[in-house]
Amino acid sequence: QVQLVESGGGLVQAGGSLRLSCAASGMPFIIYNMGWFRQAPGKEREFVSAITRSSTSTYYADSVKGRFTISRDNAKNMVYLQMNSLKPEDTAVYYCAAARYYNDLLSGTRYDYWGQGTQVTVSS
């Protein structure tokens, strides 16, 4: 059975850094595009970042561009989100997702699998 398990969330002060990890299992990881989304209380889930198969392309929301970096290690079935210069507005539950097809990765509509999420809290 396919599982995506996020880890690495926590509490950090503004300006600090965190690295989120997502471990995938039960799927041919190499053929899946991977993405990170986040959802704050009372808000809609929003796109954060995505990376295509074999790391050929990466995408970032304007709000995190220049601060966050997505990467993947296909040998370990892992995808990462390095978050630097964190702001209080980054506070949210962060979700890892996998998409078989690369179309419309920014919307979340083509993602087939989702993790349970990990909490990131940035204090001022």
mmCIF file of C-alpha atoms in Angstrom:
data_model
loop_
_atom_site.group_PDB
_atom_site.id
_atom_site.type_symbol
_atom_site.label_atom_id
_atom_site.label_comp_id
_atom_site.label_asym_id
_atom_site.label_seq_id
_atom_site.Cartn_x
_atom_site.Cartn_y
_atom_site.Cartn_z
ATOM 1 C CA GLN A 1 0.000 0.000 0.000
ATOM 2 C CA VAL A 2 1.245 3.471 -0.864
ATOM 3 C CA GLN A 3 2.390 5.585 2.056
ATOM 4 C CA LEU A 4 3.837 9.074 2.272
ATOM 5 C CA VAL A 5 5.155 10.003 5.705
ATOM 6 C CA GLU A 6 6.330 13.528 6.489
ATOM 7 C CA SER A 7 8.749 14.434 9.250
ATOM 8 C CA GLY A 8 10.955 17.311 10.358
ATOM 9 C CA GLY A 9 8.339 19.819 11.418
ATOM 10 C CA GLY A 10 8.553 21.745 14.655
ATOM 11 C CA LEU A 11 8.754 25.120 16.328
ATOM 12 C CA VAL A 12 11.272 27.657 15.108
ATOM 13 C CA GLN A 13 11.768 31.396 15.501
ATOM 14 C CA ALA A 14 11.466 33.761 12.582
ATOM 15 C CA GLY A 15 14.610 33.700 10.493
ATOM 16 C CA GLY A 16 15.368 30.107 11.387
ATOM 17 C CA SER A 17 15.448 26.991 9.244
ATOM 18 C CA LEU A 18 13.830 23.576 9.067
ATOM 19 C CA ARG A 19 14.166 20.651 6.704
ATOM 20 C CA LEU A 20 11.080 18.590 6.009
ATOM 21 C CA SER A 21 11.379 15.021 4.792
ATOM 22 C CA CYS A 22 8.881 12.773 3.060
ATOM 23 C CA ALA A 23 9.429 9.028 2.881
ATOM 24 C CA ALA A 24 7.553 7.192 0.141
ATOM 25 C CA SER A 25 6.813 3.484 0.057
ATOM 26 C CA GLY A 26 4.628 1.057 -1.868
ATOM 27 C CA MET A 27 5.060 2.905 -5.148
ATOM 28 C CA PRO A 28 7.589 3.234 -7.994
ATOM 29 C CA PHE A 29 8.971 6.479 -6.605
ATOM 30 C CA ILE A 30 11.129 7.273 -9.627
ATOM 31 C CA ILE A 31 8.126 7.788 -11.939
ATOM 32 C CA TYR A 32 6.233 10.137 -9.632
ATOM 33 C CA ASN A 33 6.336 13.890 -9.494
ATOM 34 C CA MET A 34 6.417 15.125 -5.913
ATOM 35 C CA GLY A 35 5.010 18.219 -4.290
ATOM 36 C CA TRP A 36 4.697 20.065 -1.020
ATOM 37 C CA PHE A 37 1.517 21.845 0.042
ATOM 38 C CA ARG A 38 0.572 23.618 3.238
ATOM 39 C CA GLN A 39 -2.597 24.544 5.054
ATOM 40 C CA ALA A 40 -3.015 27.043 7.857
ATOM 41 C CA PRO A 41 -6.063 27.022 10.171
ATOM 42 C CA GLY A 42 -9.090 28.482 8.427
ATOM 43 C CA LYS A 43 -7.338 28.698 5.075
ATOM 44 C CA GLU A 44 -7.339 26.642 1.912
ATOM 45 C CA ARG A 45 -4.531 24.256 1.158
ATOM 46 C CA GLU A 46 -1.959 26.015 -0.989
ATOM 47 C CA PHE A 47 0.859 24.973 -3.246
ATOM 48 C CA VAL A 48 4.389 25.398 -1.914
ATOM 49 C CA SER A 49 6.775 23.550 -4.199
ATOM 50 C CA ALA A 50 7.045 20.653 -6.648
ATOM 51 C CA ILE A 51 9.740 18.597 -8.305
ATOM 52 C CA THR A 52 9.377 16.439 -11.386
ATOM 53 C CA ARG A 53 10.658 12.961 -12.071
ATOM 54 C CA SER A 54 14.451 12.737 -12.033
ATOM 55 C CA SER A 55 14.564 16.335 -10.736
ATOM 56 C CA THR A 56 14.322 17.756 -14.245
ATOM 57 C CA SER A 57 12.230 20.738 -13.093
ATOM 58 C CA THR A 58 11.322 22.481 -9.853
ATOM 59 C CA TYR A 59 8.526 24.916 -9.067
ATOM 60 C CA TYR A 60 7.928 27.305 -6.185
ATOM 61 C CA ALA A 61 5.153 29.520 -4.960
ATOM 62 C CA ASP A 62 6.095 33.187 -5.142
ATOM 63 C CA SER A 63 5.791 33.439 -1.366
ATOM 64 C CA VAL A 64 8.628 30.958 -0.776
ATOM 65 C CA LYS A 65 10.820 31.506 -3.822
ATOM 66 C CA GLY A 66 14.401 32.158 -2.805
ATOM 67 C CA ARG A 67 13.848 30.784 0.693
ATOM 68 C CA PHE A 68 12.729 27.173 0.160
ATOM 69 C CA THR A 69 14.456 24.447 -1.829
ATOM 70 C CA ILE A 70 12.890 21.170 -2.898
ATOM 71 C CA SER A 71 14.987 18.115 -3.685
ATOM 72 C CA ARG A 72 14.640 14.366 -3.997
ATOM 73 C CA ASP A 73 16.760 11.278 -3.587
ATOM 74 C CA ASN A 74 15.361 8.550 -5.803
ATOM 75 C CA ALA A 75 17.727 5.941 -4.381
ATOM 76 C CA LYS A 76 16.173 6.500 -0.945
ATOM 77 C CA ASN A 77 12.586 7.212 -2.040
ATOM 78 C CA MET A 78 12.775 10.565 -0.266
ATOM 79 C CA VAL A 79 11.762 14.112 -1.057
ATOM 80 C CA TYR A 80 12.884 17.100 1.001
ATOM 81 C CA LEU A 81 11.924 20.696 1.559
ATOM 82 C CA GLN A 82 14.665 22.893 2.968
ATOM 83 C CA MET A 83 13.076 25.983 4.489
ATOM 84 C CA ASN A 84 15.279 28.965 5.293
ATOM 85 C CA SER A 85 14.519 32.483 6.512
ATOM 86 C CA LEU A 86 11.226 31.291 7.924
ATOM 87 C CA LYS A 87 8.457 33.791 8.581
ATOM 88 C CA PRO A 88 5.411 33.556 10.866
ATOM 89 C CA GLU A 89 3.249 33.384 7.725
ATOM 90 C CA ASP A 90 4.904 30.050 6.925
ATOM 91 C CA THR A 91 3.130 28.493 9.914
ATOM 92 C CA ALA A 92 0.971 25.637 8.638
ATOM 93 C CA VAL A 93 0.626 21.897 8.345
ATOM 94 C CA TYR A 94 2.851 20.809 5.479
ATOM 95 C CA TYR A 95 1.805 17.918 3.266
ATOM 96 C CA CYS A 96 3.792 15.758 0.899
ATOM 97 C CA ALA A 97 2.037 14.551 -2.254
ATOM 98 C CA ALA A 98 2.787 12.345 -5.264
ATOM 99 C CA ALA A 99 1.481 12.735 -8.820
ATOM 100 C CA ARG A 100 1.783 10.201 -11.618
ATOM 101 C CA TYR A 101 1.372 12.909 -14.267
ATOM 102 C CA TYR A 102 3.223 16.210 -14.477
ATOM 103 C CA ASN A 103 0.312 18.321 -15.697
ATOM 104 C CA ASP A 104 -0.998 21.083 -13.430
ATOM 105 C CA LEU A 105 1.257 20.285 -10.482
ATOM 106 C CA LEU A 106 0.682 23.691 -8.924
ATOM 107 C CA SER A 107 -3.044 23.149 -8.362
ATOM 108 C CA GLY A 108 -2.962 19.821 -6.560
ATOM 109 C CA THR A 109 -5.698 18.372 -8.769
ATOM 110 C CA ARG A 110 -3.438 15.756 -10.358
ATOM 111 C CA TYR A 111 -1.903 14.366 -7.172
ATOM 112 C CA ASP A 112 -2.716 10.738 -6.457
ATOM 113 C CA TYR A 113 -1.345 10.288 -2.944
ATOM 114 C CA TRP A 114 -1.047 12.498 0.131
ATOM 115 C CA GLY A 115 0.743 12.216 3.440
ATOM 116 C CA GLN A 116 -0.701 12.986 6.857
ATOM 117 C CA GLY A 117 1.192 16.241 7.246
ATOM 118 C CA THR A 118 3.700 17.706 9.672
ATOM 119 C CA GLN A 119 3.232 20.875 11.709
ATOM 120 C CA VAL A 120 5.532 23.837 11.176
ATOM 121 C CA THR A 121 5.201 26.744 13.595
ATOM 122 C CA VAL A 122 7.227 29.925 13.187
ATOM 123 C CA SER A 123 7.190 32.362 16.080
ATOM 124 C CA SER A 124 8.092 36.028 15.989
#
